[in-house]
Amino acid sequence: MADQEIEESTQPHRTVSRRNFIKGVIAAGATVSATSYLFRGALLGQQSSLPGAVERLMTLNVNGQMRRVDVMKQETLAWTLRYKLGLTGTKLGCDRSECGACTVLIDDVPHYSCSILTHTVRGRKVTTIEGLAAPDGTLHPVQQAVVDEQGFQCAFCMPGFVMATVGYLKLNPNPTRAELAHGISGNLCRCGDYNKILTAMTRAAEYLRRT
Ligand code: FES
Ligand code: FES
């Protein structure tokens, strides 16, 4: 065991398998930033100190925890989650309601968090990809299906697809492949990996029905 650990720490590229990489991304979400929203971020950051800017301290129910956070009135939920609460599993792709990368559940219903102002979710239950696994680390069945099927290429779109699928399967736990495709059609994959994604999500539905 000790020898194995030494080998792992001295030879990292041999031990980072695609499976482990995807598992890590699913559990916590990789931090991937696009230049466009980095610039937007710089602007938002400056706005808090502009004359007349209003900051509001509020409590958000995120992943079962009550989180106190300063929220500007024009701040989106995606921004608050990623840059104030450190929940970077929620991705920002288009930042304008087109791609679904930012999908989270609000009261168990999927929403684009880039297009919802944070102050409007006061008193509601927000769930992000980080809140899906059980406290002991057991993956949610949808996450487990993604691991088992290796359903994504770069996986940037994956947290959004997982959240959209979790929300959709609450409404229709036994969908056909076509129904599932329609149910999560608000999410786009820039790698075009839709066939594998659908296979993973179909497996997810199976796993959920067994729980
Ligand atoms: S980042 Fe929200 S829909 Fe694309
Ligand atoms: S797997 Fe790359 S964007 Fe979907």
PDB file of C-alpha atoms and ligand atoms in Angstrom:
ATOM      1  CA  MET A   1       0.000   0.000   0.000  1.00  0.00           C
ATOM      2  CA  ALA A   2       2.801   2.420   1.021  1.00  0.00           C
ATOM      3  CA  ASP A   3       4.715   1.552  -2.140  1.00  0.00           C
ATOM      4  CA  GLN A   4       1.607   2.211  -4.175  1.00  0.00           C
ATOM      5  CA  GLU A   5       1.149   5.629  -2.549  1.00  0.00           C
ATOM      6  CA  ILE A   6       4.766   6.558  -3.245  1.00  0.00           C
ATOM      7  CA  GLU A   7       4.338   5.500  -6.840  1.00  0.00           C
ATOM      8  CA  GLU A   8       1.166   7.536  -7.154  1.00  0.00           C
ATOM      9  CA  SER A   9       2.735  10.672  -5.764  1.00  0.00           C
ATOM     10  CA  THR A  10       5.843  10.409  -7.938  1.00  0.00           C
ATOM     11  CA  GLN A  11       4.121   9.391 -11.179  1.00  0.00           C
ATOM     12  CA  PRO A  12       0.969  11.469 -11.383  1.00  0.00           C
ATOM     13  CA  HIS A  13       0.269  11.164 -15.107  1.00  0.00           C
ATOM     14  CA  ARG A  14       0.049   7.412 -14.960  1.00  0.00           C
ATOM     15  CA  THR A  15      -2.538   7.404 -12.209  1.00  0.00           C
ATOM     16  CA  VAL A  16      -4.931  10.104 -13.409  1.00  0.00           C
ATOM     17  CA  SER A  17      -7.310   7.963 -15.390  1.00  0.00           C
ATOM     18  CA  ARG A  18     -10.174   9.376 -17.407  1.00  0.00           C
ATOM     19  CA  ARG A  19     -12.562   7.689 -14.972  1.00  0.00           C
ATOM     20  CA  ASN A  20     -10.922   9.344 -11.925  1.00  0.00           C
ATOM     21  CA  PHE A  21     -10.819  12.682 -13.674  1.00  0.00           C
ATOM     22  CA  ILE A  22     -14.523  12.578 -14.498  1.00  0.00           C
ATOM     23  CA  LYS A  23     -15.333  11.397 -10.988  1.00  0.00           C
ATOM     24  CA  GLY A  24     -13.502  14.402  -9.568  1.00  0.00           C
ATOM     25  CA  VAL A  25     -15.274  16.787 -11.883  1.00  0.00           C
ATOM     26  CA  ILE A  26     -18.648  15.315 -11.015  1.00  0.00           C
ATOM     27  CA  ALA A  27     -18.116  15.474  -7.284  1.00  0.00           C
ATOM     28  CA  ALA A  28     -16.828  19.002  -7.073  1.00  0.00           C
ATOM     29  CA  GLY A  29     -16.849  20.582 -10.514  1.00  0.00           C
ATOM     30  CA  ALA A  30     -13.745  21.756 -12.299  1.00  0.00           C
ATOM     31  CA  THR A  31     -13.121  25.484 -12.396  1.00  0.00           C
ATOM     32  CA  VAL A  32     -13.297  26.500 -16.019  1.00  0.00           C
ATOM     33  CA  SER A  33     -13.423  30.166 -16.864  1.00  0.00           C
ATOM     34  CA  ALA A  34     -14.172  31.811 -20.177  1.00  0.00           C
ATOM     35  CA  THR A  35     -12.526  35.081 -20.995  1.00  0.00           C
ATOM     36  CA  SER A  36     -15.849  36.763 -21.617  1.00  0.00           C
ATOM     37  CA  TYR A  37     -17.166  36.325 -18.154  1.00  0.00           C
ATOM     38  CA  LEU A  38     -13.815  37.046 -16.544  1.00  0.00           C
ATOM     39  CA  PHE A  39     -14.104  40.518 -18.031  1.00  0.00           C
ATOM     40  CA  ARG A  40     -17.718  40.711 -16.978  1.00  0.00           C
ATOM     41  CA  GLY A  41     -16.599  39.625 -13.517  1.00  0.00           C
ATOM     42  CA  ALA A  42     -14.129  42.444 -13.282  1.00  0.00           C
ATOM     43  CA  LEU A  43     -16.926  44.873 -14.114  1.00  0.00           C
ATOM     44  CA  LEU A  44     -19.305  43.360 -11.574  1.00  0.00           C
ATOM     45  CA  GLY A  45     -16.593  43.500  -8.940  1.00  0.00           C
ATOM     46  CA  GLN A  46     -16.091  47.188  -9.573  1.00  0.00           C
ATOM     47  CA  GLN A  47     -19.801  47.904  -9.422  1.00  0.00           C
ATOM     48  CA  SER A  48     -19.996  47.088  -5.731  1.00  0.00           C
ATOM     49  CA  SER A  49     -17.822  50.084  -4.979  1.00  0.00           C
ATOM     50  CA  LEU A  50     -19.477  52.511  -7.395  1.00  0.00           C
ATOM     51  CA  PRO A  51     -21.330  55.443  -5.845  1.00  0.00           C
ATOM     52  CA  GLY A  52     -24.937  54.451  -5.292  1.00  0.00           C
ATOM     53  CA  ALA A  53     -24.271  50.713  -5.524  1.00  0.00           C
ATOM     54  CA  VAL A  54     -26.356  48.768  -3.039  1.00  0.00           C
ATOM     55  CA  GLU A  55     -25.092  45.691  -1.267  1.00  0.00           C
ATOM     56  CA  ARG A  56     -27.488  43.481   0.614  1.00  0.00           C
ATOM     57  CA  LEU A  57     -26.678  40.827   3.131  1.00  0.00           C
ATOM     58  CA  MET A  58     -29.013  37.892   2.707  1.00  0.00           C
ATOM     59  CA  THR A  59     -29.329  34.249   3.674  1.00  0.00           C
ATOM     60  CA  LEU A  60     -29.534  31.620   0.957  1.00  0.00           C
ATOM     61  CA  ASN A  61     -30.542  28.014   1.413  1.00  0.00           C
ATOM     62  CA  VAL A  62     -27.948  26.239  -0.721  1.00  0.00           C
ATOM     63  CA  ASN A  63     -27.429  22.489  -0.618  1.00  0.00           C
ATOM     64  CA  GLY A  64     -29.210  22.299   2.716  1.00  0.00           C
ATOM     65  CA  GLN A  65     -27.032  24.938   4.353  1.00  0.00           C
ATOM     66  CA  MET A  66     -28.013  28.465   5.272  1.00  0.00           C
ATOM     67  CA  ARG A  67     -25.340  30.711   3.738  1.00  0.00           C
ATOM     68  CA  ARG A  68     -24.998  34.405   4.545  1.00  0.00           C
ATOM     69  CA  VAL A  69     -23.797  36.393   1.578  1.00  0.00           C
ATOM     70  CA  ASP A  70     -23.569  39.971   0.350  1.00  0.00           C
ATOM     71  CA  VAL A  71     -25.558  40.221  -2.859  1.00  0.00           C
ATOM     72  CA  MET A  72     -25.735  43.131  -5.243  1.00  0.00           C
ATOM     73  CA  LYS A  73     -29.177  43.828  -6.596  1.00  0.00           C
ATOM     74  CA  GLN A  74     -28.108  43.063 -10.191  1.00  0.00           C
ATOM     75  CA  GLU A  75     -26.195  39.905  -9.241  1.00  0.00           C
ATOM     76  CA  THR A  76     -27.154  36.589 -10.830  1.00  0.00           C
ATOM     77  CA  LEU A  77     -27.430  33.357  -8.904  1.00  0.00           C
ATOM     78  CA  ALA A  78     -24.662  31.784 -11.008  1.00  0.00           C
ATOM     79  CA  TRP A  79     -22.359  34.624 -10.009  1.00  0.00           C
ATOM     80  CA  THR A  80     -23.190  34.315  -6.334  1.00  0.00           C
ATOM     81  CA  LEU A  81     -22.767  30.556  -6.333  1.00  0.00           C
ATOM     82  CA  ARG A  82     -19.442  30.560  -8.151  1.00  0.00           C
ATOM     83  CA  TYR A  83     -17.724  33.680  -6.930  1.00  0.00           C
ATOM     84  CA  LYS A  84     -19.210  34.362  -3.502  1.00  0.00           C
ATOM     85  CA  LEU A  85     -19.914  30.841  -2.255  1.00  0.00           C
ATOM     86  CA  GLY A  86     -17.145  28.984  -4.094  1.00  0.00           C
ATOM     87  CA  LEU A  87     -19.539  26.504  -5.725  1.00  0.00           C
ATOM     88  CA  THR A  88     -17.719  26.358  -9.044  1.00  0.00           C
ATOM     89  CA  GLY A  89     -19.434  23.147 -10.147  1.00  0.00           C
ATOM     90  CA  THR A  90     -22.089  25.422 -11.620  1.00  0.00           C
ATOM     91  CA  LYS A  91     -20.583  26.491 -14.948  1.00  0.00           C
ATOM     92  CA  LEU A  92     -21.030  29.661 -16.937  1.00  0.00           C
ATOM     93  CA  GLY A  93     -21.102  29.093 -20.685  1.00  0.00           C
ATOM     94  CA  CYS A  94     -23.189  31.621 -22.592  1.00  0.00           C
ATOM     95  CA  ASP A  95     -24.348  33.625 -19.557  1.00  0.00           C
ATOM     96  CA  ARG A  96     -27.588  34.394 -21.404  1.00  0.00           C
ATOM     97  CA  SER A  97     -30.031  31.468 -21.118  1.00  0.00           C
ATOM     98  CA  GLU A  98     -28.890  29.518 -24.132  1.00  0.00           C
ATOM     99  CA  CYS A  99     -26.644  26.630 -23.113  1.00  0.00           C
ATOM    100  CA  GLY A 100     -27.807  25.273 -19.745  1.00  0.00           C
ATOM    101  CA  ALA A 101     -24.284  24.948 -18.327  1.00  0.00           C
ATOM    102  CA  CYS A 102     -25.401  26.916 -15.283  1.00  0.00           C
ATOM    103  CA  THR A 103     -28.448  24.755 -14.475  1.00  0.00           C
ATOM    104  CA  VAL A 104     -29.282  24.351 -10.789  1.00  0.00           C
ATOM    105  CA  LEU A 105     -32.427  23.210  -9.023  1.00  0.00           C
ATOM    106  CA  ILE A 106     -34.612  25.763  -7.301  1.00  0.00           C
ATOM    107  CA  ASP A 107     -37.209  24.002  -5.202  1.00  0.00           C
ATOM    108  CA  ASP A 108     -36.342  20.859  -7.211  1.00  0.00           C
ATOM    109  CA  VAL A 109     -37.050  22.493 -10.591  1.00  0.00           C
ATOM    110  CA  PRO A 110     -34.173  23.088 -13.062  1.00  0.00           C
ATOM    111  CA  HIS A 111     -33.364  26.735 -13.774  1.00  0.00           C
ATOM    112  CA  TYR A 112     -30.622  28.630 -15.597  1.00  0.00           C
ATOM    113  CA  SER A 113     -28.826  30.295 -12.735  1.00  0.00           C
ATOM    114  CA  CYS A 114     -27.186  32.833 -15.086  1.00  0.00           C
ATOM    115  CA  SER A 115     -30.593  34.345 -15.683  1.00  0.00           C
ATOM    116  CA  ILE A 116     -32.014  34.528 -12.184  1.00  0.00           C
ATOM    117  CA  LEU A 117     -31.259  37.366  -9.824  1.00  0.00           C
ATOM    118  CA  THR A 118     -29.990  36.028  -6.532  1.00  0.00           C
ATOM    119  CA  HIS A 119     -32.279  38.120  -4.387  1.00  0.00           C
ATOM    120  CA  THR A 120     -35.307  36.437  -5.984  1.00  0.00           C
ATOM    121  CA  VAL A 121     -34.421  33.028  -4.534  1.00  0.00           C
ATOM    122  CA  ARG A 122     -34.609  34.192  -0.932  1.00  0.00           C
ATOM    123  CA  GLY A 123     -36.526  31.565   1.052  1.00  0.00           C
ATOM    124  CA  ARG A 124     -36.245  28.952  -1.702  1.00  0.00           C
ATOM    125  CA  LYS A 125     -34.167  25.779  -1.801  1.00  0.00           C
ATOM    126  CA  VAL A 126     -31.198  25.906  -4.168  1.00  0.00           C
ATOM    127  CA  THR A 127     -29.371  22.704  -5.101  1.00  0.00           C
ATOM    128  CA  THR A 128     -26.136  22.657  -7.072  1.00  0.00           C
ATOM    129  CA  ILE A 129     -24.044  19.764  -8.343  1.00  0.00           C
ATOM    130  CA  GLU A 130     -22.073  19.882  -5.084  1.00  0.00           C
ATOM    131  CA  GLY A 131     -25.245  19.125  -3.139  1.00  0.00           C
ATOM    132  CA  LEU A 132     -26.201  15.909  -4.922  1.00  0.00           C
ATOM    133  CA  ALA A 133     -23.886  13.368  -3.312  1.00  0.00           C
ATOM    134  CA  ALA A 134     -24.746  11.919   0.092  1.00  0.00           C
ATOM    135  CA  PRO A 135     -22.839  13.228   3.133  1.00  0.00           C
ATOM    136  CA  ASP A 136     -20.697  10.072   3.126  1.00  0.00           C
ATOM    137  CA  GLY A 137     -19.622  10.815  -0.446  1.00  0.00           C
ATOM    138  CA  THR A 138     -21.885   8.303  -2.159  1.00  0.00           C
ATOM    139  CA  LEU A 139     -22.688   9.722  -5.565  1.00  0.00           C
ATOM    140  CA  HIS A 140     -26.243  10.488  -6.585  1.00  0.00           C
ATOM    141  CA  PRO A 141     -27.525   7.808  -9.020  1.00  0.00           C
ATOM    142  CA  VAL A 142     -27.343  10.288 -11.905  1.00  0.00           C
ATOM    143  CA  GLN A 143     -23.711  11.069 -11.080  1.00  0.00           C
ATOM    144  CA  GLN A 144     -22.942   7.364 -10.757  1.00  0.00           C
ATOM    145  CA  ALA A 145     -24.462   6.693 -14.168  1.00  0.00           C
ATOM    146  CA  VAL A 146     -22.220   9.343 -15.719  1.00  0.00           C
ATOM    147  CA  VAL A 147     -19.169   7.717 -14.157  1.00  0.00           C
ATOM    148  CA  ASP A 148     -20.233   4.262 -15.295  1.00  0.00           C
ATOM    149  CA  GLU A 149     -21.064   5.291 -18.847  1.00  0.00           C
ATOM    150  CA  GLN A 150     -18.219   7.835 -19.258  1.00  0.00           C
ATOM    151  CA  GLY A 151     -20.858   9.968 -20.872  1.00  0.00           C
ATOM    152  CA  PHE A 152     -19.000  13.192 -21.619  1.00  0.00           C
ATOM    153  CA  GLN A 153     -15.983  14.389 -23.553  1.00  0.00           C
ATOM    154  CA  CYS A 154     -14.606  17.577 -21.951  1.00  0.00           C
ATOM    155  CA  ALA A 155     -17.396  17.521 -19.347  1.00  0.00           C
ATOM    156  CA  PHE A 156     -17.845  21.296 -19.185  1.00  0.00           C
ATOM    157  CA  CYS A 157     -21.553  20.847 -19.846  1.00  0.00           C
ATOM    158  CA  MET A 158     -21.876  17.903 -17.478  1.00  0.00           C
ATOM    159  CA  PRO A 159     -23.006  19.597 -14.241  1.00  0.00           C
ATOM    160  CA  GLY A 160     -25.796  21.340 -16.127  1.00  0.00           C
ATOM    161  CA  PHE A 161     -26.910  18.110 -17.789  1.00  0.00           C
ATOM    162  CA  VAL A 162     -26.814  16.247 -14.483  1.00  0.00           C
ATOM    163  CA  MET A 163     -28.921  18.881 -12.725  1.00  0.00           C
ATOM    164  CA  ALA A 164     -31.381  19.064 -15.613  1.00  0.00           C
ATOM    165  CA  THR A 165     -31.702  15.265 -15.591  1.00  0.00           C
ATOM    166  CA  VAL A 166     -32.192  15.088 -11.835  1.00  0.00           C
ATOM    167  CA  GLY A 167     -34.982  17.643 -12.151  1.00  0.00           C
ATOM    168  CA  TYR A 168     -36.593  15.978 -15.165  1.00  0.00           C
ATOM    169  CA  LEU A 169     -36.556  12.487 -13.635  1.00  0.00           C
ATOM    170  CA  LYS A 170     -38.484  13.795 -10.641  1.00  0.00           C
ATOM    171  CA  LEU A 171     -41.338  14.493 -13.063  1.00  0.00           C
ATOM    172  CA  ASN A 172     -40.935  11.475 -15.320  1.00  0.00           C
ATOM    173  CA  PRO A 173     -38.955   8.658 -13.676  1.00  0.00           C
ATOM    174  CA  ASN A 174     -39.478   6.196 -16.525  1.00  0.00           C
ATOM    175  CA  PRO A 175     -38.892   8.114 -19.759  1.00  0.00           C
ATOM    176  CA  THR A 176     -38.207   6.729 -23.189  1.00  0.00           C
ATOM    177  CA  ARG A 177     -34.930   7.820 -24.738  1.00  0.00           C
ATOM    178  CA  ALA A 178     -36.828  10.311 -26.902  1.00  0.00           C
ATOM    179  CA  GLU A 179     -38.718  11.727 -23.930  1.00  0.00           C
ATOM    180  CA  LEU A 180     -35.497  12.107 -22.002  1.00  0.00           C
ATOM    181  CA  ALA A 181     -33.842  13.835 -24.958  1.00  0.00           C
ATOM    182  CA  HIS A 182     -36.737  16.258 -25.085  1.00  0.00           C
ATOM    183  CA  GLY A 183     -36.749  16.712 -21.316  1.00  0.00           C
ATOM    184  CA  ILE A 184     -33.134  17.846 -21.177  1.00  0.00           C
ATOM    185  CA  SER A 185     -33.090  19.621 -24.529  1.00  0.00           C
ATOM    186  CA  GLY A 186     -32.516  22.955 -22.807  1.00  0.00           C
ATOM    187  CA  ASN A 187     -28.899  21.915 -22.344  1.00  0.00           C
ATOM    188  CA  LEU A 188     -26.250  22.079 -25.060  1.00  0.00           C
ATOM    189  CA  CYS A 189     -22.993  20.192 -25.415  1.00  0.00           C
ATOM    190  CA  ARG A 190     -20.320  21.957 -27.396  1.00  0.00           C
ATOM    191  CA  CYS A 191     -18.540  18.655 -27.958  1.00  0.00           C
ATOM    192  CA  GLY A 192     -21.718  17.284 -29.535  1.00  0.00           C
ATOM    193  CA  ASP A 193     -21.575  14.199 -27.365  1.00  0.00           C
ATOM    194  CA  TYR A 194     -25.346  13.825 -27.207  1.00  0.00           C
ATOM    195  CA  ASN A 195     -25.566  10.128 -27.927  1.00  0.00           C
ATOM    196  CA  LYS A 196     -23.282   9.195 -25.030  1.00  0.00           C
ATOM    197  CA  ILE A 197     -24.935  11.733 -22.766  1.00  0.00           C
ATOM    198  CA  LEU A 198     -28.343  10.247 -23.469  1.00  0.00           C
ATOM    199  CA  THR A 199     -27.052   6.747 -22.828  1.00  0.00           C
ATOM    200  CA  ALA A 200     -25.666   7.889 -19.475  1.00  0.00           C
ATOM    201  CA  MET A 201     -28.869   9.639 -18.545  1.00  0.00           C
ATOM    202  CA  THR A 202     -30.974   6.634 -19.547  1.00  0.00           C
ATOM    203  CA  ARG A 203     -28.808   4.553 -17.234  1.00  0.00           C
ATOM    204  CA  ALA A 204     -29.357   7.232 -14.579  1.00  0.00           C
ATOM    205  CA  ALA A 205     -33.104   6.777 -14.838  1.00  0.00           C
ATOM    206  CA  GLU A 206     -32.638   3.032 -14.364  1.00  0.00           C
ATOM    207  CA  TYR A 207     -30.480   3.555 -11.262  1.00  0.00           C
ATOM    208  CA  LEU A 208     -32.972   5.994  -9.786  1.00  0.00           C
ATOM    209  CA  ARG A 209     -35.849   3.584 -10.260  1.00  0.00           C
ATOM    210  CA  ARG A 210     -33.902   0.991  -8.274  1.00  0.00           C
ATOM    211  CA  THR A 211     -33.397   3.277  -5.274  1.00  0.00           C
TER     212      THR A 211
HETATM  213  S1  FES B   1     -24.584  29.967 -18.817  1.00  0.00           S
HETATM  214 FE1  FES B   1     -26.664  29.980 -18.241  1.00  0.00          FE
HETATM  215  S2  FES B   1     -27.721  29.191 -19.945  1.00  0.00           S
HETATM  216 FE2  FES B   1     -25.648  29.318 -20.628  1.00  0.00          FE
HETATM  217  S1  FES B   2     -18.725  17.197 -23.260  1.00  0.00           S
HETATM  218 FE1  FES B   2     -17.709  19.031 -23.851  1.00  0.00          FE
HETATM  219  S2  FES B   2     -19.270  20.540 -23.830  1.00  0.00           S
HETATM  220 FE2  FES B   2     -20.309  18.680 -23.442  1.00  0.00          FE
END
